[in-house]
Amino acid sequence: MSQTPDSAVRTYIERHRAAFLDDLAEWLRIPSVSAQPDHAPDVRRSADWLAAKLEETGFPTVEVWQTPGAPAVFAEWPSGDPQAPTVLVYGHHDVQPAAREDGWDSDPFEPVVRGNRLYARGAADDKGQVFFHTLGVRAHLAATGRTAPAVNLKLLIEGEEESSSPNFRALVEEHTQRLAADAVIVSDTGMWSEDTPTVCTGMRGLAECEIRLYGPDQDIHSGSFGGAVPNPAAAAARLVAALHDEHARVTVPGFYDGVVELTARERELFAELPFDEESWLRTAKSHAAHGEAGHSTLERIWARPTAEVNGIGGGYQGPGSKTIVPSSAFVKLSFRLVAGQDPDQVEKAVRVWAEERVPAGIRHEITFSPATRPCLTPLDHPALRSVVRAMGRAFEGTVRFTREGGSGPAADLQEVLDAPVLFLGISVPSDGWHAPNEKVELDLLLKGVETTAYLWGDLAETWRHAP
Amino acid sequence: MSQTPDSAVRTYIERHRAAFLDDLAEWLRIPSVSAQPDHAPDVRRSADWLAAKLEETGFPTVEVWQTPGAPAVFAEWPSGDPQAPTVLVYGHHDVQPAAREDGWDSDPFEPVVRGNRLYARGAADDKGQVFFHTLGVRAHLAATGRTAPAVNLKLLIEGEEESSSPNFRALVEEHTQRLAADAVIVSDTGMWSEDTPTVCTGMRGLAECEIRLYGPDQDIHSGSFGGAVPNPAAAAARLVAALHDEHARVTVPGFYDGVVELTARERELFAELPFDEESWLRTAKSHAAHGEAGHSTLERIWARPTAEVNGIGGGYQGPGSKTIVPSSAFVKLSFRLVAGQDPDQVEKAVRVWAEERVPAGIRHEITFSPATRPCLTPLDHPALRSVVRAMGRAFEGTVRFTREGGSGPAADLQEVLDAPVLFLGISVPSDGWHAPNEKVELDLLLKGVETTAYLWGDLAETWRHAP
């Protein structure tokens, strides 16, 4: 009796499930914490372990790419079909720090299955989500009888994502030719919930700066001089206060230039998500919603640019009081950017805006960190439709759309490789990224496997008919 | 050949000058640093030394008053004349910390005379200015042939002024009867310059508070949540920014209620002082003048109330950036108060003002420290006219008027004893209070002696004719 392709995939996955989980557990035992120098050998071991596993999976080319920091793993499996599109999968093999005493119920580097969940540091972020691609491509081959994937499949799994990817962009620029792809699949995000499978369609960008303000050459007595000279802490406060108008819109002239506004359809789709503001506030550990007028909370965090003060300081910081006019103050600002905004233009606009607002007698310095660009894939992009179809088959339900409010190295791939970025993540908010007792839902992990088993065929087919 | 009273005083002072300076040097050798616990025995030794010296001077009553902190010295010398007014002299015998390696050219506790200056910690602030009263009263007696001063003379020399006088008010309240006086003479301030003898006519008061603002229960990710919840650091900044209007006037409703405005005559007198804004800015180590519109710099620091931010903090304080919405922030504010303002009313007004400005979702706490009241003696007060006359005789020139922008325990004396406070200080701005190489100008120190030698007779006479 012949199987449908879907049942063939499921049968294959079921048969290999135990070995797959054993392998993943072995990888999770390697404490590849990129932020802690004494774990550098573990991060290297993690890269070597993954490289060996990808060879075993069947990738004809597997390389460990060194960087000035931790190594990345690159793998390539050509389709053999000259018409086939090329897909680059992105993930990372390093993990956040974790220690039993942080509140873990078991050793963070000794994976345990409790119920239908696998607990370990990296289970969801991001080893689990990288690893589903190994069984996924095998299931794709097994169900289709192919000996190579329907797409030219490339993987780039970096080792410094949890340390802000300091060497990632240079690595991508160095290997632009080998990484060239028609689409990038990022497996380092999540979905709405167990019951609501979603595809993320974009991430916000990020521009960060610190503004330092200098007044008197040293702290001076506020009795002798206060009220008669400019105060840099007050100047810092006035800058921050001037950032937003009464509608909580950013006042920096030119800040909204080019912003790709949400379409009516996108707003409808956001509104269809089962969003509960009270429970969201609990997750945000916050006590009120507040943001740009005329936009819902989801629109504010996913699709609207923001200006946030991340830190402010100046003058006396100890207990009690000290009657000084402080000599200096600082503010640390971050601007989340959405599609259409250019970080360089935002930097220029903020510099001009600040320059005009610093009072006479106060000197200022603005330092911008390297920016991250926003990325956004239109809802009707053919590759996105493929991801939605593949996920819909795996989850046997409607796939909805989210975006990600944060920012990530995906934008570097989009920009350097000039390829659309698609997000295929199966993690859920309760997975505890960066927190104690990180876990992955095993059913969802296998849905990830299944999705990729369908995705490569769908993508190859879609590409053939793409305009 | 008979002497004028003035030449008799001068002759007396000249004859006792060397012994006076030797005695002062002996006192200055005691490192009575109240802020440093290991100097507590020295502060006690300083009190005992002064008590012995006051007995030697002739005060029939001399007592060391213990406090929970450092001891004060009280002395009393009744006039014998039932009509005589009672004067209380205030000063302090503790000093600021000092160490050779802070930049002193000689040991701060080994007084040296270079040229016409005596260098030592406490030379001007405040041992020198306390000590001129000892030779002053002797010169007064010698020149007038009296055996007791023309006024009932009391001294209260505290031991914790450089540590914010934590026990001073309680001490004054405990001894209100014994300290009762018709006027208080504070010798712990200064004059305009060597060439411009001045009398200070008031000090500003001080109300200080810390406002703490609480947003999310912990720092939260600004990518995931930023732009959709209220940010306590932004709320802190907006509070500070809202403190002043575009004329640099304080916006807190009711803040200016009761303020005693400068008279045209007082503004004229301020304007007559040889004030050079450029050199004042150098002293202020500041790069522009800035303050309440419609007022000169001297008016702003001496006679106008202010609101100053002494410290602000919240969120990430380290190098680089951290993409968080901070969980909390604080601002430390100080309000300088002028005559007519009531610290309790100011506190209430600030509380209401802040309450109305803290946004939904942000919890706030305001803590006020104990306030210091302003004090001001009218230019035509008879006791002030006495001080001006006595000083004019000593300095043989016109005495002008200043005020003090800072705040001090004098206000407690004014309030508890219900007596006018007069300031008799002979220090000059170059004396280096709280700085390395503190010194006192010996000529000025002896003018202080001479001033008090005239003052007690003048005051007694004035009082007889006072309304």
PDB file of N, CA, C and O in Angstrom, chain A residues 204 208 216-217 222-223 227-231 285 287-288 290 308-314 316-318 320-324 332 336 405, chain B residues 204 208 216-217 222-223 227-231 285 287-288 290 308-314 316-318 320-324 332 336 405:
ATOM      1  N   ARG A 204      13.001  43.930  13.300  1.00  0.00           N
ATOM      2  CA  ARG A 204      13.347  45.354  13.311  1.00  0.00           C
ATOM      3  C   ARG A 204      14.870  45.525  13.283  1.00  0.00           C
ATOM      4  O   ARG A 204      15.621  44.626  13.674  1.00  0.00           O
ATOM      5  N   GLU A 208      22.052  52.293  17.857  1.00  0.00           N
ATOM      6  CA  GLU A 208      22.269  52.592  19.267  1.00  0.00           C
ATOM      7  C   GLU A 208      23.297  53.700  19.396  1.00  0.00           C
ATOM      8  O   GLU A 208      24.286  53.720  18.665  1.00  0.00           O
ATOM      9  N   PRO A 216      30.388  71.676  33.981  1.00  0.00           N
ATOM     10  CA  PRO A 216      31.553  72.165  34.714  1.00  0.00           C
ATOM     11  C   PRO A 216      32.716  71.166  34.592  1.00  0.00           C
ATOM     12  O   PRO A 216      32.483  69.970  34.424  1.00  0.00           O
ATOM     13  N   ASP A 217      33.933  71.658  34.738  1.00  0.00           N
ATOM     14  CA  ASP A 217      35.095  70.781  34.596  1.00  0.00           C
ATOM     15  C   ASP A 217      35.182  69.763  35.726  1.00  0.00           C
ATOM     16  O   ASP A 217      35.898  68.771  35.613  1.00  0.00           O
ATOM     17  N   SER A 222      26.320  73.110  44.485  1.00  0.00           N
ATOM     18  CA  SER A 222      25.053  73.626  43.958  1.00  0.00           C
ATOM     19  C   SER A 222      24.556  74.833  44.747  1.00  0.00           C
ATOM     20  O   SER A 222      23.689  75.562  44.284  1.00  0.00           O
ATOM     21  N   GLY A 223      25.099  75.040  45.955  1.00  0.00           N
ATOM     22  CA  GLY A 223      24.741  76.246  46.703  1.00  0.00           C
ATOM     23  C   GLY A 223      25.459  77.458  46.141  1.00  0.00           C
ATOM     24  O   GLY A 223      24.875  78.514  45.937  1.00  0.00           O
ATOM     25  N   GLY A 227      21.866  77.005  39.700  1.00  0.00           N
ATOM     26  CA  GLY A 227      20.881  77.993  39.277  1.00  0.00           C
ATOM     27  C   GLY A 227      21.482  79.098  38.435  1.00  0.00           C
ATOM     28  O   GLY A 227      20.758  79.960  37.947  1.00  0.00           O
ATOM     29  N   ALA A 228      22.808  79.063  38.244  1.00  0.00           N
ATOM     30  CA  ALA A 228      23.457  80.122  37.468  1.00  0.00           C
ATOM     31  C   ALA A 228      24.352  79.574  36.365  1.00  0.00           C
ATOM     32  O   ALA A 228      24.910  80.343  35.597  1.00  0.00           O
ATOM     33  N   VAL A 229      24.498  78.240  36.312  1.00  0.00           N
ATOM     34  CA  VAL A 229      25.267  77.620  35.230  1.00  0.00           C
ATOM     35  C   VAL A 229      24.453  76.448  34.683  1.00  0.00           C
ATOM     36  O   VAL A 229      23.611  75.893  35.387  1.00  0.00           O
ATOM     37  N   PRO A 230      24.699  76.063  33.425  1.00  0.00           N
ATOM     38  CA  PRO A 230      23.942  74.930  32.878  1.00  0.00           C
ATOM     39  C   PRO A 230      24.364  73.618  33.531  1.00  0.00           C
ATOM     40  O   PRO A 230      25.527  73.434  33.873  1.00  0.00           O
ATOM     41  N   ASN A 231      23.398  72.734  33.721  1.00  0.00           N
ATOM     42  CA  ASN A 231      23.584  71.456  34.414  1.00  0.00           C
ATOM     43  C   ASN A 231      23.498  70.326  33.380  1.00  0.00           C
ATOM     44  O   ASN A 231      22.461  70.150  32.744  1.00  0.00           O
ATOM     45  N   LYS A 285       6.349  41.958  32.319  1.00  0.00           N
ATOM     46  CA  LYS A 285       6.549  42.367  33.724  1.00  0.00           C
ATOM     47  C   LYS A 285       6.258  43.853  33.901  1.00  0.00           C
ATOM     48  O   LYS A 285       6.891  44.533  34.710  1.00  0.00           O
ATOM     49  N   HIS A 287       3.279  47.253  33.890  1.00  0.00           N
ATOM     50  CA  HIS A 287       2.029  47.534  34.574  1.00  0.00           C
ATOM     51  C   HIS A 287       1.102  48.436  33.778  1.00  0.00           C
ATOM     52  O   HIS A 287       0.079  48.894  34.282  1.00  0.00           O
ATOM     53  N   ALA A 288       1.449  48.714  32.537  1.00  0.00           N
ATOM     54  CA  ALA A 288       0.574  49.473  31.646  1.00  0.00           C
ATOM     55  C   ALA A 288       1.135  49.340  30.243  1.00  0.00           C
ATOM     56  O   ALA A 288       2.330  49.120  30.060  1.00  0.00           O
ATOM     57  N   HIS A 290       1.885  51.329  26.808  1.00  0.00           N
ATOM     58  CA  HIS A 290       2.122  52.738  26.479  1.00  0.00           C
ATOM     59  C   HIS A 290       2.955  52.779  25.209  1.00  0.00           C
ATOM     60  O   HIS A 290       3.984  52.117  25.131  1.00  0.00           O
ATOM     61  N   GLU A 308      14.195  54.442  22.551  1.00  0.00           N
ATOM     62  CA  GLU A 308      14.111  53.994  23.949  1.00  0.00           C
ATOM     63  C   GLU A 308      15.355  54.467  24.682  1.00  0.00           C
ATOM     64  O   GLU A 308      16.440  54.457  24.113  1.00  0.00           O
ATOM     65  N   VAL A 309      15.182  54.892  25.929  1.00  0.00           N
ATOM     66  CA  VAL A 309      16.369  55.195  26.745  1.00  0.00           C
ATOM     67  C   VAL A 309      16.717  53.928  27.524  1.00  0.00           C
ATOM     68  O   VAL A 309      15.895  53.409  28.283  1.00  0.00           O
ATOM     69  N   ASN A 310      17.910  53.402  27.288  1.00  0.00           N
ATOM     70  CA  ASN A 310      18.349  52.158  27.910  1.00  0.00           C
ATOM     71  C   ASN A 310      19.138  52.424  29.181  1.00  0.00           C
ATOM     72  O   ASN A 310      19.299  51.547  30.020  1.00  0.00           O
ATOM     73  N   GLY A 311      19.655  53.636  29.278  1.00  0.00           N
ATOM     74  CA  GLY A 311      20.414  53.989  30.467  1.00  0.00           C
ATOM     75  C   GLY A 311      20.591  55.490  30.527  1.00  0.00           C
ATOM     76  O   GLY A 311      20.645  56.164  29.492  1.00  0.00           O
ATOM     77  N   ILE A 312      20.597  55.997  31.741  1.00  0.00           N
ATOM     78  CA  ILE A 312      20.850  57.418  31.936  1.00  0.00           C
ATOM     79  C   ILE A 312      21.641  57.540  33.217  1.00  0.00           C
ATOM     80  O   ILE A 312      21.435  56.750  34.150  1.00  0.00           O
ATOM     81  N   GLY A 313      22.560  58.474  33.275  1.00  0.00           N
ATOM     82  CA  GLY A 313      23.339  58.612  34.494  1.00  0.00           C
ATOM     83  C   GLY A 313      24.046  59.947  34.538  1.00  0.00           C
ATOM     84  O   GLY A 313      24.295  60.583  33.510  1.00  0.00           O
ATOM     85  N   GLY A 314      24.338  60.359  35.745  1.00  0.00           N
ATOM     86  CA  GLY A 314      25.075  61.612  35.904  1.00  0.00           C
ATOM     87  C   GLY A 314      24.973  62.072  37.338  1.00  0.00           C
ATOM     88  O   GLY A 314      23.960  61.869  37.994  1.00  0.00           O
ATOM     89  N   TYR A 316      25.523  62.492  41.412  1.00  0.00           N
ATOM     90  CA  TYR A 316      25.652  61.637  42.586  1.00  0.00           C
ATOM     91  C   TYR A 316      24.750  60.413  42.472  1.00  0.00           C
ATOM     92  O   TYR A 316      23.561  60.528  42.174  1.00  0.00           O
ATOM     93  N   GLN A 317      25.337  59.226  42.712  1.00  0.00           N
ATOM     94  CA  GLN A 317      24.601  57.975  42.544  1.00  0.00           C
ATOM     95  C   GLN A 317      24.416  57.242  43.883  1.00  0.00           C
ATOM     96  O   GLN A 317      23.724  56.230  43.919  1.00  0.00           O
ATOM     97  N   GLY A 318      25.035  57.720  44.941  1.00  0.00           N
ATOM     98  CA  GLY A 318      24.998  56.993  46.201  1.00  0.00           C
ATOM     99  C   GLY A 318      23.741  57.269  47.011  1.00  0.00           C
ATOM    100  O   GLY A 318      22.820  57.928  46.549  1.00  0.00           O
ATOM    101  N   GLY A 320      21.320  58.890  49.919  1.00  0.00           N
ATOM    102  CA  GLY A 320      21.188  60.257  50.428  1.00  0.00           C
ATOM    103  C   GLY A 320      21.408  61.284  49.338  1.00  0.00           C
ATOM    104  O   GLY A 320      21.143  61.018  48.170  1.00  0.00           O
ATOM    105  N   SER A 321      21.930  62.422  49.725  1.00  0.00           N
ATOM    106  CA  SER A 321      22.014  63.508  48.757  1.00  0.00           C
ATOM    107  C   SER A 321      23.391  64.139  48.760  1.00  0.00           C
ATOM    108  O   SER A 321      24.184  63.956  49.678  1.00  0.00           O
ATOM    109  N   LYS A 322      23.687  64.850  47.699  1.00  0.00           N
ATOM    110  CA  LYS A 322      24.960  65.556  47.577  1.00  0.00           C
ATOM    111  C   LYS A 322      24.681  66.789  46.732  1.00  0.00           C
ATOM    112  O   LYS A 322      24.203  66.672  45.604  1.00  0.00           O
ATOM    113  N   THR A 323      24.959  67.942  47.287  1.00  0.00           N
ATOM    114  CA  THR A 323      24.532  69.183  46.643  1.00  0.00           C
ATOM    115  C   THR A 323      25.556  69.660  45.627  1.00  0.00           C
ATOM    116  O   THR A 323      26.333  70.558  45.877  1.00  0.00           O
ATOM    117  N   ILE A 324      25.473  69.017  44.459  1.00  0.00           N
ATOM    118  CA  ILE A 324      26.400  69.368  43.389  1.00  0.00           C
ATOM    119  C   ILE A 324      25.658  69.699  42.101  1.00  0.00           C
ATOM    120  O   ILE A 324      24.519  69.269  41.897  1.00  0.00           O
ATOM    121  N   LYS A 332      22.012  56.636  27.128  1.00  0.00           N
ATOM    122  CA  LYS A 332      22.191  55.576  26.134  1.00  0.00           C
ATOM    123  C   LYS A 332      20.826  55.368  25.481  1.00  0.00           C
ATOM    124  O   LYS A 332      19.855  55.065  26.172  1.00  0.00           O
ATOM    125  N   ARG A 336      14.791  51.351  17.477  1.00  0.00           N
ATOM    126  CA  ARG A 336      14.408  50.191  16.674  1.00  0.00           C
ATOM    127  C   ARG A 336      13.911  50.713  15.334  1.00  0.00           C
ATOM    128  O   ARG A 336      13.149  51.688  15.289  1.00  0.00           O
ATOM    129  N   GLY A 405      10.199  41.853  17.113  1.00  0.00           N
ATOM    130  CA  GLY A 405      10.546  43.223  17.486  1.00  0.00           C
ATOM    131  C   GLY A 405      12.035  43.439  17.668  1.00  0.00           C
ATOM    132  O   GLY A 405      12.533  44.561  17.540  1.00  0.00           O
TER     133      GLY A 405
ATOM    134  N   ARG B 204      20.732  80.827  51.718  1.00  0.00           N
ATOM    135  CA  ARG B 204      19.561  80.141  51.184  1.00  0.00           C
ATOM    136  C   ARG B 204      19.263  78.887  52.007  1.00  0.00           C
ATOM    137  O   ARG B 204      20.138  78.332  52.674  1.00  0.00           O
ATOM    138  N   GLU B 208      15.809  68.825  49.896  1.00  0.00           N
ATOM    139  CA  GLU B 208      16.371  67.818  49.001  1.00  0.00           C
ATOM    140  C   GLU B 208      15.457  66.610  48.945  1.00  0.00           C
ATOM    141  O   GLU B 208      14.916  66.191  49.963  1.00  0.00           O
ATOM    142  N   PRO B 216       8.942  48.194  34.735  1.00  0.00           N
ATOM    143  CA  PRO B 216       8.847  46.725  34.709  1.00  0.00           C
ATOM    144  C   PRO B 216       9.477  46.143  35.988  1.00  0.00           C
ATOM    145  O   PRO B 216      10.367  46.757  36.580  1.00  0.00           O
ATOM    146  N   ASP B 217       9.044  44.939  36.365  1.00  0.00           N
ATOM    147  CA  ASP B 217       9.548  44.330  37.594  1.00  0.00           C
ATOM    148  C   ASP B 217      11.025  43.972  37.487  1.00  0.00           C
ATOM    149  O   ASP B 217      11.689  43.749  38.492  1.00  0.00           O
ATOM    150  N   SER B 222      14.375  45.494  25.126  1.00  0.00           N
ATOM    151  CA  SER B 222      13.774  46.638  24.431  1.00  0.00           C
ATOM    152  C   SER B 222      13.339  46.274  23.019  1.00  0.00           C
ATOM    153  O   SER B 222      12.573  47.006  22.404  1.00  0.00           O
ATOM    154  N   GLY B 223      13.832  45.124  22.486  1.00  0.00           N
ATOM    155  CA  GLY B 223      13.337  44.690  21.183  1.00  0.00           C
ATOM    156  C   GLY B 223      11.966  44.063  21.312  1.00  0.00           C
ATOM    157  O   GLY B 223      11.050  44.342  20.541  1.00  0.00           O
ATOM    158  N   GLY B 227       8.899  50.429  23.373  1.00  0.00           N
ATOM    159  CA  GLY B 227       7.950  51.160  22.533  1.00  0.00           C
ATOM    160  C   GLY B 227       6.509  50.817  22.830  1.00  0.00           C
ATOM    161  O   GLY B 227       5.597  51.396  22.250  1.00  0.00           O
ATOM    162  N   ALA B 228       6.288  49.856  23.752  1.00  0.00           N
ATOM    163  CA  ALA B 228       4.912  49.465  24.051  1.00  0.00           C
ATOM    164  C   ALA B 228       4.606  49.486  25.546  1.00  0.00           C
ATOM    165  O   ALA B 228       3.482  49.234  25.953  1.00  0.00           O
ATOM    166  N   VAL B 229       5.617  49.774  26.368  1.00  0.00           N
ATOM    167  CA  VAL B 229       5.409  49.912  27.816  1.00  0.00           C
ATOM    168  C   VAL B 229       6.108  51.187  28.281  1.00  0.00           C
ATOM    169  O   VAL B 229       7.045  51.652  27.649  1.00  0.00           O
ATOM    170  N   PRO B 230       5.664  51.759  29.411  1.00  0.00           N
ATOM    171  CA  PRO B 230       6.319  52.977  29.892  1.00  0.00           C
ATOM    172  C   PRO B 230       7.711  52.672  30.437  1.00  0.00           C
ATOM    173  O   PRO B 230       7.931  51.618  31.030  1.00  0.00           O
ATOM    174  N   ASN B 231       8.627  53.596  30.197  1.00  0.00           N
ATOM    175  CA  ASN B 231      10.036  53.439  30.565  1.00  0.00           C
ATOM    176  C   ASN B 231      10.352  54.380  31.736  1.00  0.00           C
ATOM    177  O   ASN B 231      10.224  55.599  31.610  1.00  0.00           O
ATOM    178  N   LYS B 285      34.208  76.779  37.187  1.00  0.00           N
ATOM    179  CA  LYS B 285      34.688  75.778  36.227  1.00  0.00           C
ATOM    180  C   LYS B 285      33.615  75.486  35.180  1.00  0.00           C
ATOM    181  O   LYS B 285      33.473  74.361  34.701  1.00  0.00           O
ATOM    182  N   HIS B 287      31.190  76.903  31.639  1.00  0.00           N
ATOM    183  CA  HIS B 287      31.481  77.471  30.328  1.00  0.00           C
ATOM    184  C   HIS B 287      30.378  78.370  29.795  1.00  0.00           C
ATOM    185  O   HIS B 287      30.409  78.781  28.638  1.00  0.00           O
ATOM    186  N   ALA B 288      29.395  78.642  30.625  1.00  0.00           N
ATOM    187  CA  ALA B 288      28.357  79.606  30.258  1.00  0.00           C
ATOM    188  C   ALA B 288      27.571  79.929  31.519  1.00  0.00           C
ATOM    189  O   ALA B 288      27.508  79.123  32.450  1.00  0.00           O
ATOM    190  N   HIS B 290      23.875  80.561  33.009  1.00  0.00           N
ATOM    191  CA  HIS B 290      22.526  80.143  32.610  1.00  0.00           C
ATOM    192  C   HIS B 290      21.655  80.130  33.855  1.00  0.00           C
ATOM    193  O   HIS B 290      22.047  79.551  34.866  1.00  0.00           O
ATOM    194  N   GLU B 308      17.633  72.052  41.245  1.00  0.00           N
ATOM    195  CA  GLU B 308      18.823  71.523  40.577  1.00  0.00           C
ATOM    196  C   GLU B 308      18.756  70.003  40.613  1.00  0.00           C
ATOM    197  O   GLU B 308      18.336  69.427  41.607  1.00  0.00           O
ATOM    198  N   VAL B 309      19.168  69.358  39.517  1.00  0.00           N
ATOM    199  CA  VAL B 309      19.291  67.904  39.559  1.00  0.00           C
ATOM    200  C   VAL B 309      20.730  67.585  39.937  1.00  0.00           C
ATOM    201  O   VAL B 309      21.670  67.986  39.264  1.00  0.00           O
ATOM    202  N   ASN B 310      20.887  66.908  41.085  1.00  0.00           N
ATOM    203  CA  ASN B 310      22.216  66.580  41.609  1.00  0.00           C
ATOM    204  C   ASN B 310      22.675  65.202  41.152  1.00  0.00           C
ATOM    205  O   ASN B 310      23.856  64.894  41.185  1.00  0.00           O
ATOM    206  N   GLY B 311      21.713  64.387  40.759  1.00  0.00           N
ATOM    207  CA  GLY B 311      22.047  63.049  40.294  1.00  0.00           C
ATOM    208  C   GLY B 311      20.865  62.458  39.573  1.00  0.00           C
ATOM    209  O   GLY B 311      19.706  62.750  39.897  1.00  0.00           O
ATOM    210  N   ILE B 312      21.161  61.668  38.572  1.00  0.00           N
ATOM    211  CA  ILE B 312      20.108  60.956  37.850  1.00  0.00           C
ATOM    212  C   ILE B 312      20.699  59.613  37.464  1.00  0.00           C
ATOM    213  O   ILE B 312      21.900  59.516  37.194  1.00  0.00           O
ATOM    214  N   GLY B 313      19.895  58.587  37.487  1.00  0.00           N
ATOM    215  CA  GLY B 313      20.424  57.280  37.113  1.00  0.00           C
ATOM    216  C   GLY B 313      19.311  56.305  36.811  1.00  0.00           C
ATOM    217  O   GLY B 313      18.186  56.450  37.283  1.00  0.00           O
ATOM    218  N   GLY B 314      19.643  55.315  36.011  1.00  0.00           N
ATOM    219  CA  GLY B 314      18.664  54.285  35.693  1.00  0.00           C
ATOM    220  C   GLY B 314      19.158  53.479  34.519  1.00  0.00           C
ATOM    221  O   GLY B 314      19.826  54.000  33.640  1.00  0.00           O
ATOM    222  N   TYR B 316      21.159  50.773  32.137  1.00  0.00           N
ATOM    223  CA  TYR B 316      22.526  50.310  31.937  1.00  0.00           C
ATOM    224  C   TYR B 316      23.528  51.442  32.108  1.00  0.00           C
ATOM    225  O   TYR B 316      23.370  52.513  31.541  1.00  0.00           O
ATOM    226  N   GLN B 317      24.562  51.191  32.932  1.00  0.00           N
ATOM    227  CA  GLN B 317      25.548  52.217  33.257  1.00  0.00           C
ATOM    228  C   GLN B 317      26.933  51.874  32.711  1.00  0.00           C
ATOM    229  O   GLN B 317      27.850  52.691  32.818  1.00  0.00           O
ATOM    230  N   GLY B 318      27.122  50.685  32.178  1.00  0.00           N
ATOM    231  CA  GLY B 318      28.455  50.250  31.763  1.00  0.00           C
ATOM    232  C   GLY B 318      28.834  50.753  30.388  1.00  0.00           C
ATOM    233  O   GLY B 318      28.135  51.556  29.784  1.00  0.00           O
ATOM    234  N   GLY B 320      29.483  50.725  26.310  1.00  0.00           N
ATOM    235  CA  GLY B 320      28.704  50.180  25.202  1.00  0.00           C
ATOM    236  C   GLY B 320      27.221  50.275  25.460  1.00  0.00           C
ATOM    237  O   GLY B 320      26.769  51.155  26.178  1.00  0.00           O
ATOM    238  N   SER B 321      26.482  49.324  24.928  1.00  0.00           N
ATOM    239  CA  SER B 321      25.025  49.451  24.991  1.00  0.00           C
ATOM    240  C   SER B 321      24.386  48.161  25.476  1.00  0.00           C
ATOM    241  O   SER B 321      24.997  47.104  25.483  1.00  0.00           O
ATOM    242  N   LYS B 322      23.159  48.273  25.927  1.00  0.00           N
ATOM    243  CA  LYS B 322      22.396  47.112  26.391  1.00  0.00           C
ATOM    244  C   LYS B 322      20.942  47.429  26.094  1.00  0.00           C
ATOM    245  O   LYS B 322      20.424  48.442  26.576  1.00  0.00           O
ATOM    246  N   THR B 323      20.318  46.581  25.320  1.00  0.00           N
ATOM    247  CA  THR B 323      18.989  46.904  24.807  1.00  0.00           C
ATOM    248  C   THR B 323      17.906  46.490  25.789  1.00  0.00           C
ATOM    249  O   THR B 323      17.262  45.460  25.634  1.00  0.00           O
ATOM    250  N   ILE B 324      17.725  47.347  26.774  1.00  0.00           N
ATOM    251  CA  ILE B 324      16.729  47.071  27.803  1.00  0.00           C
ATOM    252  C   ILE B 324      15.776  48.255  27.969  1.00  0.00           C
ATOM    253  O   ILE B 324      16.118  49.389  27.652  1.00  0.00           O
ATOM    254  N   LYS B 332      17.800  62.756  41.918  1.00  0.00           N
ATOM    255  CA  LYS B 332      18.052  63.445  43.179  1.00  0.00           C
ATOM    256  C   LYS B 332      17.964  64.935  42.883  1.00  0.00           C
ATOM    257  O   LYS B 332      18.715  65.445  42.047  1.00  0.00           O
ATOM    258  N   ARG B 336      17.064  75.115  46.352  1.00  0.00           N
ATOM    259  CA  ARG B 336      17.563  76.183  47.225  1.00  0.00           C
ATOM    260  C   ARG B 336      16.397  77.126  47.470  1.00  0.00           C
ATOM    261  O   ARG B 336      15.674  77.499  46.540  1.00  0.00           O
ATOM    262  N   GLY B 405      24.920  81.673  48.828  1.00  0.00           N
ATOM    263  CA  GLY B 405      24.008  80.800  48.070  1.00  0.00           C
ATOM    264  C   GLY B 405      23.793  79.457  48.725  1.00  0.00           C
ATOM    265  O   GLY B 405      22.765  78.809  48.519  1.00  0.00           O
TER     266      GLY B 405
END
